[in-house]
């Protein structure tokens, strides 16, 4: 592979070694477009001689001099091609608006030779200034002084090496009124930093010999990014402008490392001055031997030869490029692989091309299949089935179970309007099963409200209202029963009318509706969130996803409403019908309550018999205890006990029914559940027009597919080369 001769001397180029040859090949494969490859960048103060230096190094006439001071970065690349040509284009800044990008990309010039470029350069720069909107005397309408767009000059020819050299605007200290602002200054500094930040950039810190190095902030800046000084070279320009010997000696001291030493040292280069003939072709006279004759004079001639002149600098740069490239290789390999993997992922996310109806249907059916698989796994709590299920918000069945447990607990404790009188034993039991929420899954009210705000489409279906005990008069249940009894009793003796129990139960269960609606709302929110997230997972194309979501939305909402309606129905059935149950627990509860009541009444009459643990009551006392109560008292207690026994049975039945019918059947696993909506069947039944609207590929996607195909091919070849 090493077909080239080491050093620049043989063929006047900067590049030679194997590794650099590989880089050449990578550039040839366009990899520089995707990954940063080693490059040279000249940085320094305005007019320090950056452009002149790069011209000396590459033979390309850079715009030089005060008027033409660089207003944007210029990137010179070299490419090996059969025929000689020079292409000039503009690379838009990454954050430019699309329209501006399009406009900038329109610019292009093709030239046949360096001589032609030299001749046309001023005119080309005028055009570029207009294109980028740079304000100059010839383009007073421009709206900026500096641009972040890049002027790209690509030199092609059979002898070119793929070296990239970048000329950035010079750093300036003083702002000139009407020309440059502090903002411009900051912009230039940030552009410079952007270029020198990269590990693979060799920094040519250009320092005019006739200015004190200690005033040059570029050295400090370079040090900031190249801490070990492994890729910063000091280049002293304009040595010919030094008159006094003492000034020259001072510069020599820099080179000798006796002042402000730099790790990689300083080089002295004499470029073409402003007064030198513009037509001496730098291409054929790169080293400018006439100009460099001065290095044979005192004090320069005492400096090491390898520190003087363009040729020496080039030779050193070559080694350095080699070194940097070597170091960059493992990283380059890694990044190329990573980029290839990313591109392949992006590419497969685009799916098969979808121009025809069949292709569109296939695409959507596959997506629905994935969605249903995700639903199945999530409902079965089979969370290892899909990586996406690591997201707690997709663990739907766990959330539902937790919410349901919460609901059950809340319901058994707080759903009644008036607290029943319970025996001590039972109260203790209730206190013991105190619900401790799981910290990961518990959903508190504020979170829910915030989440619901993200889904305004649920506004008309869900509600987070809760009724608290404050909504009821703080009233003793016995007083309440008495007042109900007094309002409704007839002439029956020791009994109560048939309507009383219904009315009492209705009042006692007044919170069931709101509690249930709230529970259902939470469930619906969890399901809705799941569906939208699952769509994100199965469909990466934003346009398709949005179209799909908006197409299913109406039916989705209707299904949520069905669930809610079923819950309302269950509430109505419980509350509006006459209380009745076949559940034998009702009877045992009731008998239990009555028994307890008698036991309580007898308690004060009981006494412990000597030697035995149990208490005894005289038969006579039993009669007294039971007959001592008034009729009303008796009836009230009876109503209380029946109501309590029934309430217990009814509320358990109700909670079960709500879960089974409204939640599980209507909202989760039934055939008409919202989770079942986006299915293969649904896709197959879509009208053609709808199908097209959702699944047809946008032009953007087709274009993206072509670009990615090309990129993947380039990167695959790059990996071959990098092996
Ligand atoms: P930049 O702003 O850093 O790109 O500086 P330029 O390359 O445009 O140079 C500014 C001026 O200094 C131009 O007129 C150059 O011709 C001149 N110049 C650059 N290098 C040398 C040099 O080594 N000797 C002399 N005499 N003039 C130079
Ligand atoms: Mg310049």
Tab-separated table of N, CA and C and ligand atoms in Angstrom, residues 45-52 62-65 68-72 167-170, ligand 2:
chain	number	residue	atom	x	y	z
A	45	UNK	N	-4.417	35.484	15.275
A	45	UNK	CA	-5.022	36.811	15.163
A	45	UNK	C	-5.307	37.144	13.700
A	46	UNK	N	-6.144	38.162	13.540
A	46	UNK	CA	-6.381	38.664	12.200
A	46	UNK	C	-5.059	39.143	11.613
A	47	UNK	N	-4.846	38.858	10.337
A	47	UNK	CA	-3.656	39.317	9.617
A	47	UNK	C	-2.357	38.737	10.148
A	48	UNK	N	-2.439	37.655	10.894
A	48	UNK	CA	-1.198	37.057	11.386
A	48	UNK	C	-0.506	36.284	10.263
A	49	UNK	N	-1.261	36.003	9.190
A	49	UNK	CA	-0.663	35.296	8.059
A	49	UNK	C	-1.177	33.877	7.900
A	50	UNK	N	-2.365	33.591	8.439
A	50	UNK	CA	-2.937	32.241	8.359
A	50	UNK	C	-3.178	31.826	6.915
A	51	UNK	N	-3.900	32.699	6.214
A	51	UNK	CA	-4.237	32.350	4.835
A	51	UNK	C	-2.974	32.209	4.004
A	52	UNK	N	-2.036	33.091	4.226
A	52	UNK	CA	-0.778	33.023	3.465
A	52	UNK	C	-0.054	31.724	3.758
A	62	UNK	N	-5.194	31.267	-1.294
A	62	UNK	CA	-6.232	31.670	-0.347
A	62	UNK	C	-6.435	33.174	-0.462
A	63	UNK	N	-7.599	33.620	-0.164
A	63	UNK	CA	-7.767	35.068	-0.124
A	63	UNK	C	-6.916	35.637	1.006
A	64	UNK	N	-6.088	36.600	0.676
A	64	UNK	CA	-5.199	37.160	1.690
A	64	UNK	C	-5.437	38.647	1.836
A	65	UNK	N	-4.853	39.220	2.843
A	65	UNK	CA	-4.809	40.671	2.970
A	65	UNK	C	-5.967	41.257	3.745
A	68	UNK	N	-9.636	41.405	2.364
A	68	UNK	CA	-10.213	40.082	2.146
A	68	UNK	C	-10.139	39.215	3.398
A	69	UNK	N	-9.971	39.863	4.523
A	69	UNK	CA	-9.801	39.074	5.735
A	69	UNK	C	-10.932	38.072	5.887
A	70	UNK	N	-10.559	36.899	6.303
A	70	UNK	CA	-11.489	35.762	6.290
A	70	UNK	C	-12.734	36.008	7.150
A	71	UNK	N	-13.891	35.865	6.560
A	71	UNK	CA	-15.156	36.105	7.271
A	71	UNK	C	-15.906	34.813	7.570
A	72	UNK	N	-15.341	33.715	7.121
A	72	UNK	CA	-15.968	32.411	7.352
A	72	UNK	C	-14.869	31.379	7.209
A	167	UNK	N	-8.983	27.139	7.066
A	167	UNK	CA	-8.623	28.516	7.390
A	167	UNK	C	-9.815	29.121	8.118
A	168	UNK	N	-9.623	29.495	9.370
A	168	UNK	CA	-10.755	30.092	10.098
A	168	UNK	C	-10.534	31.593	10.248
A	169	UNK	N	-11.609	32.331	10.492
A	169	UNK	CA	-11.443	33.767	10.694
A	169	UNK	C	-10.466	34.029	11.835
A	170	UNK	N	-9.760	35.153	11.741
A	170	UNK	CA	-8.790	35.487	12.774
A	170	UNK	C	-9.457	36.083	14.000
B	2	LIG	MG1	-7.185	34.958	6.299
